Amino acid sequence: MKLALASSPASVESAPKQPAIQVSNLSIVFDSNRGQTIAVDRVSFDVAPGEFVCIAGPSGCGKSTLLNTIAGLEVPFEGDILVEGSRVYSPRPDVGMVFQQPHLFPWKSVRRNIAHGPRMLGKSRTEANAIADDLIAMVGLKRFADAYPNTLSGGMQQRVAIARALANQPRVLLMDEPFGALDAQTRAVMQDNLLELRDRIKATIVFVTHDIDEAIVLADRVLIMSAGPGRILREVAVKLPRPRSSYVMVEPTYLSLKKDCLDVIRAEGLRAFNQSDAS
Amino acid sequence: MQDGTSARQEIALRTGGRGRRPDSARLRRLNILVGALSLPLFVGLWELVSRSGAVNMVLFPPPTVVAAAVLEWIRSGQFLGDLLASLFRVTTGFIVGGVLGILLGILTGQFPVMSSLLSPLFHILRPIPPIAFVPIVILWFGLSEAGKLFLVVWGVFFTVWLSTHIGVQKVDRGLIRAALMLGTPRRQMLQEIVLLGALPYIVVGLRTAVSISFYTLVAAELAGTFAGIVYRIEIAQQNLQTGQVMGGLAALGLVSFIADRLFSALAERTVWWR
């Protein structure tokens, strides 16, 4: 313990400003039947440790592809991705992911779904279950610890998926429109839950959404993407106070931020529309 | 409900005093009654038609004659021997064919190279009805048990192979991605995700194979043997013991029905998360 305490400030000093995620000049190309499609075109951005970044953009703008590539599930065409300073080749346990669909293992109870990650990393069943039980309490599903996923509502399933992604204590948590399939009420509750959860875990979060409100409510910084090919149009810093809840939506600062974002999206939408009209 | 009526009264008022429940209950009771009468009615009609003189009673014996033949079959001790011989063929054939089908289904479902190698062959062999193999099976195996086993295994294998293959291929890619993100090593993916993901398909394939194993049993026992339910049916036919023939058919149907029910009860437990 002492050793760890003595060494940790030193390591912080040696790399005082190393970003948690560095994406540089990243392009992702897909082979399709009409030849090659550029999904993401020379995108660069950094995410600071502990920062909450939202990537917002229309569907088909490559934001999910971008996230999958950071996760190591897809291979970049060119460019680099560094997470915690090392290059991403394949999925790694210090990067957690929550998908749009919960993708829970249907044959495992809530507890065993969450314990799966720690088990795979070599923890004993007792240890893994203890981790799972802590997380179950954190996402408020104590009564459902032994339930199977098909008996849970969509929102509850997604809470399990979040708990499961956190069980390996990832340094980076990637979230791909996790609330996109939920109804508006559940979605607002889930956003507040996530904001609360975020204050307790220390992970860096990259959250993809097509909902500009969701992006502003959650993020420290919003990256607005354009479609076809995916590029980052604008970065908007969200300087709203924390702890935060979805109630920030009624504040004047929020509205002016939203106006900034909408202006960018609108201009881009018009440009894309005129382009398609001309061609 | 300001006027103080209860919900039930309210519903009664709205439906003009006739709630819909009594009607549907009466209908359900009627259905159960008709269902209970179905078999006795059929058997009674059969008895009447057989004894009416309109048909040849030797070729179309009434249920009472069939029952007497079955009782005689059981009393002589032949029934037990026939039943055990048939069950042994079906069970061993089902197990061998099922295990082979599952193993090769996993292989071709999981590894594209194996699929390229084996699937074309299997798809050509699969549609050939197992009964068509009887002549060549007699040439190859004579009248031995190995030939009977071969036929049942053949019938079971392709069904189980195909459903396992499809099941493995249809495993939700999202589950595999989620498992990868949680640090599941690729070499453990088969046991952790793929097998369980394919299990519902495998179970359906196995259940279909239960009936198929009985179909192929018929072919196997017609190919020449010395005991078995179908063998008994054939012998009885040659002796014009039509009652015994029909009794044999009923026994085969009953055994097959029980096997299917037992398997479906087992299957429900196998896919425990449903």
Coordinates of C-alpha atoms in Angstrom, one line a residue, chain B residues 6 22 50 64 177 179 186 189 202 223-225 237 273:
Chain B
S6 CA -68.5 -1.4 -7.8
P22 CA -70.0 -16.6 -17.8
S50 CA -66.9 -53.0 -38.4
T64 CA -62.7 -55.1 -29.3
R177 CA -19.1 -8.6 -28.6
A179 CA -18.5 -11.1 -23.9
R186 CA -11.8 -16.2 -27.6
M189 CA -16.2 -18.2 -26.3
I202 CA -30.2 -27.9 -30.6
A223 CA -35.4 -54.5 -43.5
G224 CA -35.5 -57.9 -41.7
T225 CA -35.2 -58.7 -38.1
Q237 CA -49.9 -58.9 -41.8
W273 CA -33.8 -19.5 -18.6

